[in-house]
């Protein structure tokens, strides 16, 4: 079984991005910039943002974190986004989710200029991705896609089963694999026989949020299994895949932690650079 080392693959990607930033600097005499808006003091959000900033600096991006208290008014955030939208030195804007209840997530997402939407959540980017046009692609599914391609460069005709249909993970993952000519089944909480669906798969991507949902006997030999889940349990952080059981069958499997997680941040940096490049055309 191949243990898909997301930490190592993400470090390699960051190294490539660092070189790219350096050559963009030479070519345009400026560097891509990422602006992150962080509202409130939720610990996981603070950790994510700190890591995003650390790795953005590592690859040579200009990065800033704009912090607001939980009580900030929605209008203040919308005004800040509008200011960042028209600032040429800002290539990418990210508003860290989740947001406090009084702030309308959809309104915030739609306020970000699609050309600077590094999360790929703006409806225009969602539509472009599903139409097969150029778009920002949500970072986690993009990271999963790159990991799958490392194991199997030619995905044409493969049967992929996506477990979970969230806008963040399952749906964009489906679009990415469809574009690679996979036959994709998207499953969710009302799917009748999830085990039977998974047993058909050459590729399984599990993005559910249920600890170790995907069992060893749900996976046929030679399946590539990507575990997006991050679940806090008594035995520590586990994924949506029963790692020990599934590793006996799968062709390749991501660990949790150290699989998809590191790729998510690397892909955010990639998206920022891609937004910058598109803005220079
Ligand atoms: P989400 O928005 O809560 O969506 C979960 C999906 O799983 C829903 O579509 C739901 O179906 C489906 N589901 C629930 N129970 C199911 C079951 N018994 N069988 C099949 N499907 C079921 O979750 P998310 O935001 O996509 O996140 C999923 C997991 O990924 C979480 O553990 C999260 O922490 C993790 N995550 C990791 C990263 C990373 O960088 N590694 C990034 C983002 C998220 P319905 O639509 O029918 O409700």
CSV table of C-alpha atoms and ligand atoms in Angstrom, one decimal:
chain,number,residue,atom,x,y,z
A,1,UNK,CA,0.0,0.0,0.0
A,2,UNK,CA,1.2,3.5,-0.9
A,3,UNK,CA,1.0,5.9,2.0
A,4,UNK,CA,0.2,9.2,0.3
A,5,UNK,CA,2.5,11.6,2.1
A,6,UNK,CA,0.6,14.9,1.8
A,7,UNK,CA,3.1,16.7,4.0
A,8,UNK,CA,6.0,15.8,1.6
A,9,UNK,CA,4.0,16.5,-1.6
A,10,UNK,CA,2.7,19.8,-0.2
A,11,UNK,CA,6.3,20.8,0.7
A,12,UNK,CA,7.4,20.0,-2.9
A,13,UNK,CA,4.5,22.1,-4.3
A,14,UNK,CA,5.5,25.0,-2.0
A,15,UNK,CA,9.0,24.7,-3.3
A,16,UNK,CA,7.8,25.0,-6.9
A,17,UNK,CA,5.6,27.9,-6.0
A,18,UNK,CA,8.5,29.7,-4.3
A,19,UNK,CA,10.4,29.5,-7.6
A,20,UNK,CA,7.4,30.7,-9.5
A,21,UNK,CA,7.0,33.7,-7.2
A,22,UNK,CA,10.6,34.6,-7.7
A,23,UNK,CA,10.3,34.5,-11.5
A,24,UNK,CA,7.1,36.5,-11.4
A,25,UNK,CA,8.9,39.1,-9.4
A,26,UNK,CA,11.6,39.3,-12.0
A,27,UNK,CA,9.0,39.5,-14.8
A,28,UNK,CA,6.5,41.9,-13.4
A,29,UNK,CA,8.6,43.7,-10.7
A,30,UNK,CA,5.8,42.8,-8.1
A,31,UNK,CA,4.7,39.8,-6.1
A,32,UNK,CA,1.3,38.2,-5.5
A,33,UNK,CA,-0.5,39.3,-2.3
A,34,UNK,CA,-2.9,37.4,-0.1
A,35,UNK,CA,-5.2,39.2,2.3
A,36,UNK,CA,-7.0,37.1,4.9
A,37,UNK,CA,-9.8,38.5,7.0
A,38,UNK,CA,-10.2,36.8,10.4
A,39,UNK,CA,-13.2,37.5,12.6
A,40,UNK,CA,-13.4,36.5,16.2
A,41,UNK,CA,-11.1,34.3,18.3
A,42,UNK,CA,-12.1,30.7,17.4
A,43,UNK,CA,-9.0,28.7,18.1
A,44,UNK,CA,-9.1,26.4,15.0
A,45,UNK,CA,-9.6,29.5,12.7
A,46,UNK,CA,-6.6,31.3,14.4
A,47,UNK,CA,-4.4,28.2,13.9
A,48,UNK,CA,-5.4,27.9,10.2
A,49,UNK,CA,-4.8,31.5,9.5
A,50,UNK,CA,-1.4,31.5,11.3
A,51,UNK,CA,-0.3,28.5,9.2
A,52,UNK,CA,-1.6,30.2,6.0
A,53,UNK,CA,0.4,33.3,6.8
A,54,UNK,CA,3.5,31.3,7.7
A,55,UNK,CA,3.5,29.3,4.4
A,56,UNK,CA,2.6,32.4,2.4
A,57,UNK,CA,5.7,34.1,3.7
A,58,UNK,CA,7.7,30.9,3.1
A,59,UNK,CA,7.0,31.0,-0.7
A,60,UNK,CA,7.6,34.7,-0.9
A,61,UNK,CA,4.0,36.0,-1.2
A,62,UNK,CA,3.0,39.3,0.4
A,63,UNK,CA,0.5,38.4,3.0
A,64,UNK,CA,-1.6,40.2,5.6
A,65,UNK,CA,-4.1,39.2,8.2
A,66,UNK,CA,-6.9,41.7,9.0
A,67,UNK,CA,-8.5,40.9,12.3
A,68,UNK,CA,-11.8,41.9,13.7
A,69,UNK,CA,-13.6,41.1,16.9
A,70,UNK,CA,-16.7,38.8,17.0
A,71,UNK,CA,-19.0,41.8,17.3
A,72,UNK,CA,-17.9,43.5,14.1
A,73,UNK,CA,-20.7,44.7,11.9
A,74,UNK,CA,-21.3,43.0,8.5
A,75,UNK,CA,-21.0,46.4,6.7
A,76,UNK,CA,-17.4,46.9,8.1
A,77,UNK,CA,-16.4,43.6,6.5
A,78,UNK,CA,-18.2,44.4,3.2
A,79,UNK,CA,-16.5,47.8,3.0
A,80,UNK,CA,-13.1,46.2,3.7
A,81,UNK,CA,-13.7,43.6,0.9
A,82,UNK,CA,-14.6,46.3,-1.5
A,83,UNK,CA,-11.4,48.2,-0.6
A,84,UNK,CA,-9.3,45.0,-1.1
A,85,UNK,CA,-11.2,44.3,-4.4
A,86,UNK,CA,-9.9,47.6,-5.8
A,87,UNK,CA,-6.4,47.3,-4.4
A,88,UNK,CA,-4.0,46.2,-7.2
A,89,UNK,CA,-1.4,44.8,-4.7
A,90,UNK,CA,-4.0,42.3,-3.5
A,91,UNK,CA,-4.2,39.2,-5.7
A,92,UNK,CA,-6.3,37.0,-3.4
A,93,UNK,CA,-8.9,37.6,-0.7
A,94,UNK,CA,-10.0,35.0,1.8
A,95,UNK,CA,-12.5,35.4,4.6
A,96,UNK,CA,-11.9,32.7,7.2
A,97,UNK,CA,-15.0,30.6,7.9
A,98,UNK,CA,-17.0,30.0,10.0
A,99,UNK,CA,-18.4,33.5,10.5
A,100,UNK,CA,-20.3,34.8,13.6
A,101,UNK,CA,-24.1,34.2,13.2
A,102,UNK,CA,-25.0,37.9,12.5
A,103,UNK,CA,-22.8,37.9,9.4
A,104,UNK,CA,-24.4,36.6,6.2
A,105,UNK,CA,-21.9,34.1,4.7
A,106,UNK,CA,-23.4,34.2,1.2
A,107,UNK,CA,-23.3,38.0,1.1
A,108,UNK,CA,-19.6,38.0,2.1
A,109,UNK,CA,-18.7,35.3,-0.4
A,110,UNK,CA,-20.5,37.2,-3.2
A,111,UNK,CA,-18.8,40.5,-2.3
A,112,UNK,CA,-15.3,39.1,-3.1
A,113,UNK,CA,-14.3,39.9,-6.7
A,114,UNK,CA,-14.4,36.5,-8.5
A,115,UNK,CA,-10.9,37.2,-9.9
A,116,UNK,CA,-9.6,37.4,-6.3
A,117,UNK,CA,-11.7,34.6,-4.8
A,118,UNK,CA,-8.9,32.3,-3.8
A,119,UNK,CA,-11.3,29.9,-2.0
A,120,UNK,CA,-13.3,29.4,-5.2
A,121,UNK,CA,-16.6,29.8,-3.3
A,122,UNK,CA,-18.0,32.7,-5.4
A,123,UNK,CA,-21.0,31.5,-7.5
A,124,UNK,CA,-19.3,32.6,-10.6
A,125,UNK,CA,-16.3,30.4,-9.9
A,126,UNK,CA,-18.6,27.5,-8.9
A,127,UNK,CA,-20.4,27.9,-12.2
A,128,UNK,CA,-17.2,28.2,-14.2
A,129,UNK,CA,-15.8,25.1,-12.6
A,130,UNK,CA,-19.0,23.1,-13.4
A,131,UNK,CA,-19.0,24.4,-17.0
A,132,UNK,CA,-15.4,23.4,-17.4
A,133,UNK,CA,-14.2,27.0,-17.8
A,134,UNK,CA,-11.2,28.6,-16.0
A,135,UNK,CA,-12.0,29.3,-12.4
A,136,UNK,CA,-10.5,29.3,-8.9
A,137,UNK,CA,-10.9,25.8,-7.4
A,138,UNK,CA,-11.7,25.3,-3.7
A,139,UNK,CA,-8.4,24.5,-2.0
A,140,UNK,CA,-9.2,21.1,-0.3
A,141,UNK,CA,-10.6,19.4,-3.4
A,142,UNK,CA,-7.8,20.8,-5.5
A,143,UNK,CA,-5.3,19.3,-3.0
A,144,UNK,CA,-7.1,15.9,-3.2
A,145,UNK,CA,-7.1,16.0,-7.0
A,146,UNK,CA,-3.3,16.7,-7.1
A,147,UNK,CA,-2.7,13.8,-4.7
A,148,UNK,CA,-4.8,11.4,-6.8
A,149,UNK,CA,-2.9,12.5,-9.9
A,150,UNK,CA,0.4,11.8,-8.2
A,151,UNK,CA,-0.7,8.1,-7.8
A,152,UNK,CA,-2.6,7.8,-11.1
A,153,UNK,CA,-1.9,10.3,-13.8
A,154,UNK,CA,-4.5,8.9,-16.2
A,155,UNK,CA,-7.9,8.9,-14.6
A,156,UNK,CA,-9.9,8.4,-17.7
A,157,UNK,CA,-12.7,5.8,-17.3
A,158,UNK,CA,-12.0,5.3,-13.6
A,159,UNK,CA,-15.0,4.9,-11.3
A,160,UNK,CA,-14.9,7.5,-8.5
A,161,UNK,CA,-17.1,7.6,-5.5
A,162,UNK,CA,-17.3,10.8,-3.5
A,163,UNK,CA,-18.7,10.5,0.0
A,164,UNK,CA,-20.3,13.8,1.0
A,165,UNK,CA,-21.9,16.5,-1.2
A,166,UNK,CA,-20.8,19.7,0.5
A,167,UNK,CA,-20.1,22.8,-1.5
A,168,UNK,CA,-16.7,23.0,0.1
A,169,UNK,CA,-15.6,19.4,-0.8
A,170,UNK,CA,-17.8,16.9,-2.4
A,171,UNK,CA,-19.4,18.9,-5.2
A,172,UNK,CA,-16.1,20.6,-6.5
A,173,UNK,CA,-14.4,17.2,-6.2
A,174,UNK,CA,-17.0,15.7,-8.5
A,175,UNK,CA,-16.4,18.4,-11.1
A,176,UNK,CA,-12.6,17.9,-11.0
A,177,UNK,CA,-12.9,14.2,-11.5
A,178,UNK,CA,-15.6,14.5,-14.2
A,179,UNK,CA,-13.2,16.8,-16.1
A,180,UNK,CA,-10.7,13.9,-15.9
A,181,UNK,CA,-13.2,11.6,-17.6
A,182,UNK,CA,-14.0,9.6,-14.4
A,183,UNK,CA,-17.4,8.1,-13.9
A,184,UNK,CA,-18.4,9.8,-10.7
A,185,UNK,CA,-21.0,8.8,-8.1
A,186,UNK,CA,-21.7,11.4,-5.5
A,187,UNK,CA,-23.1,10.0,-2.2
A,188,UNK,CA,-24.6,11.6,0.9
A,189,UNK,CA,-26.6,10.9,4.1
A,190,UNK,CA,-29.6,9.5,2.2
A,191,UNK,CA,-27.6,7.1,0.0
A,192,UNK,CA,-29.2,3.7,0.3
A,193,UNK,CA,-26.1,1.4,0.3
A,194,UNK,CA,-22.9,3.3,0.8
A,195,UNK,CA,-20.8,0.2,1.2
A,196,UNK,CA,-22.0,-1.2,-2.2
A,197,UNK,CA,-21.3,2.1,-3.9
A,198,UNK,CA,-17.8,2.2,-2.4
A,199,UNK,CA,-17.0,-1.3,-3.4
A,200,UNK,CA,-17.4,-0.3,-7.0
A,201,UNK,CA,-14.9,2.5,-6.7
A,202,UNK,CA,-11.4,2.8,-8.2
A,203,UNK,CA,-11.1,6.1,-6.3
A,204,UNK,CA,-12.9,7.0,-3.0
A,205,UNK,CA,-12.8,10.6,-1.6
A,206,UNK,CA,-14.4,10.7,1.9
A,207,UNK,CA,-15.5,14.2,3.1
A,208,UNK,CA,-18.1,13.5,5.6
A,209,UNK,CA,-17.1,14.4,9.2
A,210,UNK,CA,-17.9,11.0,10.7
A,211,UNK,CA,-14.9,9.2,12.3
A,212,UNK,CA,-13.8,6.1,10.4
A,213,UNK,CA,-17.1,5.8,8.4
A,214,UNK,CA,-15.4,4.0,5.5
A,215,UNK,CA,-14.5,0.5,6.6
A,216,UNK,CA,-11.9,-2.0,5.4
A,217,UNK,CA,-14.5,-4.2,3.7
A,218,UNK,CA,-16.0,-1.3,1.8
A,219,UNK,CA,-12.8,-1.0,-0.3
A,220,UNK,CA,-11.8,-3.3,-3.1
A,221,UNK,CA,-8.2,-4.0,-3.9
A,222,UNK,CA,-6.3,-1.3,-5.8
A,223,UNK,CA,-8.6,1.5,-4.8
A,224,UNK,CA,-7.1,5.0,-4.2
A,225,UNK,CA,-8.6,6.3,-1.0
A,226,UNK,CA,-8.4,10.0,-0.1
A,227,UNK,CA,-9.5,10.9,3.5
A,228,UNK,CA,-10.6,14.5,3.9
A,229,UNK,CA,-12.1,14.1,7.3
A,230,UNK,CA,-10.7,15.7,10.5
A,231,UNK,CA,-12.5,14.4,13.5
A,232,UNK,CA,-11.5,15.0,17.2
A,233,UNK,CA,-12.1,11.8,19.1
A,234,UNK,CA,-10.9,10.3,22.4
A,235,UNK,CA,-8.1,8.6,20.6
A,236,UNK,CA,-7.0,11.8,18.9
A,237,UNK,CA,-7.6,13.2,15.4
A,238,UNK,CA,-8.9,10.6,13.0
A,239,UNK,CA,-10.3,10.8,9.5
A,240,UNK,CA,-13.5,9.6,7.8
A,241,UNK,CA,-11.7,6.4,6.8
A,242,UNK,CA,-10.8,3.5,9.2
A,243,UNK,CA,-7.1,3.8,8.4
A,244,UNK,CA,-5.8,0.4,9.8
A,245,UNK,CA,-8.5,-1.7,8.1
A,246,UNK,CA,-8.5,0.2,4.8
A,247,UNK,CA,-4.7,0.2,4.5
A,248,UNK,CA,-4.9,-3.6,4.2
A,249,UNK,CA,-6.9,-3.3,0.9
A,250,UNK,CA,-6.3,0.0,-0.7
A,251,UNK,CA,-3.7,0.7,-3.4
A,252,UNK,CA,-3.0,4.1,-1.8
A,253,UNK,CA,-4.3,6.0,1.2
A,254,UNK,CA,-3.9,9.4,2.8
A,255,UNK,CA,-3.1,9.5,6.5
A,256,UNK,CA,-4.9,11.9,8.9
A,257,UNK,CA,-3.2,14.1,9.8
A,258,UNK,CA,-0.5,14.6,7.2
A,259,UNK,CA,-2.6,13.8,4.1
A,260,UNK,CA,-5.0,16.3,2.6
A,261,UNK,CA,-4.6,19.0,5.3
A,262,UNK,CA,-1.1,20.2,4.2
A,263,UNK,CA,-2.3,20.2,0.6
A,264,UNK,CA,-5.2,22.6,1.4
A,265,UNK,CA,-2.8,25.4,2.4
A,266,UNK,CA,-0.4,24.8,-0.4
A,267,UNK,CA,-3.3,25.0,-2.9
A,268,UNK,CA,-4.4,28.3,-1.3
A,269,UNK,CA,-0.9,29.7,-2.2
A,270,UNK,CA,-1.2,28.2,-5.7
A,271,UNK,CA,-4.6,29.9,-6.1
A,272,UNK,CA,-3.2,33.2,-5.0
A,273,UNK,CA,-0.4,32.9,-7.6
A,274,UNK,CA,-2.8,31.8,-10.3
A,275,UNK,CA,-5.1,34.8,-9.5
A,276,UNK,CA,-2.1,37.1,-9.8
A,277,UNK,CA,-1.0,35.6,-13.1
A,278,UNK,CA,-4.5,36.0,-14.6
A,279,UNK,CA,-4.6,39.6,-13.5
A,280,UNK,CA,-1.4,40.4,-15.4
A,281,UNK,CA,-2.9,39.3,-18.8
B,1,LIG,P1,-20.3,19.0,5.6
B,1,LIG,O1,-20.5,20.3,5.0
B,1,LIG,O2,-20.8,18.7,7.0
B,1,LIG,O3,-20.9,17.8,4.7
B,1,LIG,C1,-20.8,16.5,5.0
B,1,LIG,C2,-21.4,15.7,4.0
B,1,LIG,O4,-21.4,14.3,4.4
B,1,LIG,C3,-22.9,16.0,3.6
B,1,LIG,O5,-23.0,16.0,2.2
B,1,LIG,C4,-23.7,14.9,4.2
B,1,LIG,O6,-24.8,14.5,3.5
B,1,LIG,C5,-22.7,13.7,4.1
B,1,LIG,N1,-23.0,12.7,5.1
B,1,LIG,C6,-23.3,12.8,6.4
B,1,LIG,N2,-23.5,11.6,7.0
B,1,LIG,C7,-23.3,10.7,6.0
B,1,LIG,C8,-23.4,9.3,6.0
B,1,LIG,N3,-23.7,8.6,7.0
B,1,LIG,N4,-23.1,8.7,4.8
B,1,LIG,C9,-22.8,9.4,3.7
B,1,LIG,N5,-22.7,10.7,3.7
B,1,LIG,C10,-22.9,11.4,4.8
B,1,LIG,O7,-18.7,18.6,5.7
B,1,LIG,P2,-17.4,19.2,4.9
B,1,LIG,O8,-17.3,20.7,5.2
B,1,LIG,O9,-17.4,18.7,3.5
B,1,LIG,O10,-16.3,18.5,5.7
B,1,LIG,C11,-16.2,17.1,5.8
B,1,LIG,C12,-15.0,16.7,6.6
B,1,LIG,O11,-13.8,17.2,6.1
B,1,LIG,C13,-15.0,17.2,8.1
B,1,LIG,O12,-14.4,16.3,8.9
B,1,LIG,C14,-14.1,18.5,8.0
B,1,LIG,O13,-13.5,18.8,9.2
B,1,LIG,C15,-13.1,18.0,7.0
B,1,LIG,N6,-12.4,19.0,6.3
B,1,LIG,C16,-11.0,18.9,6.1
B,1,LIG,C17,-10.3,19.8,5.3
B,1,LIG,C18,-8.8,19.6,5.1
B,1,LIG,O14,-8.1,20.5,4.8
B,1,LIG,N7,-8.4,18.3,5.3
B,1,LIG,C19,-11.0,20.9,4.8
B,1,LIG,C20,-12.3,21.0,5.0
B,1,LIG,C21,-13.0,20.1,5.7
B,1,LIG,P3,-26.1,15.4,3.4
B,1,LIG,O15,-25.8,16.4,2.3
B,1,LIG,O16,-27.2,14.5,2.9
B,1,LIG,O17,-26.3,16.1,4.7
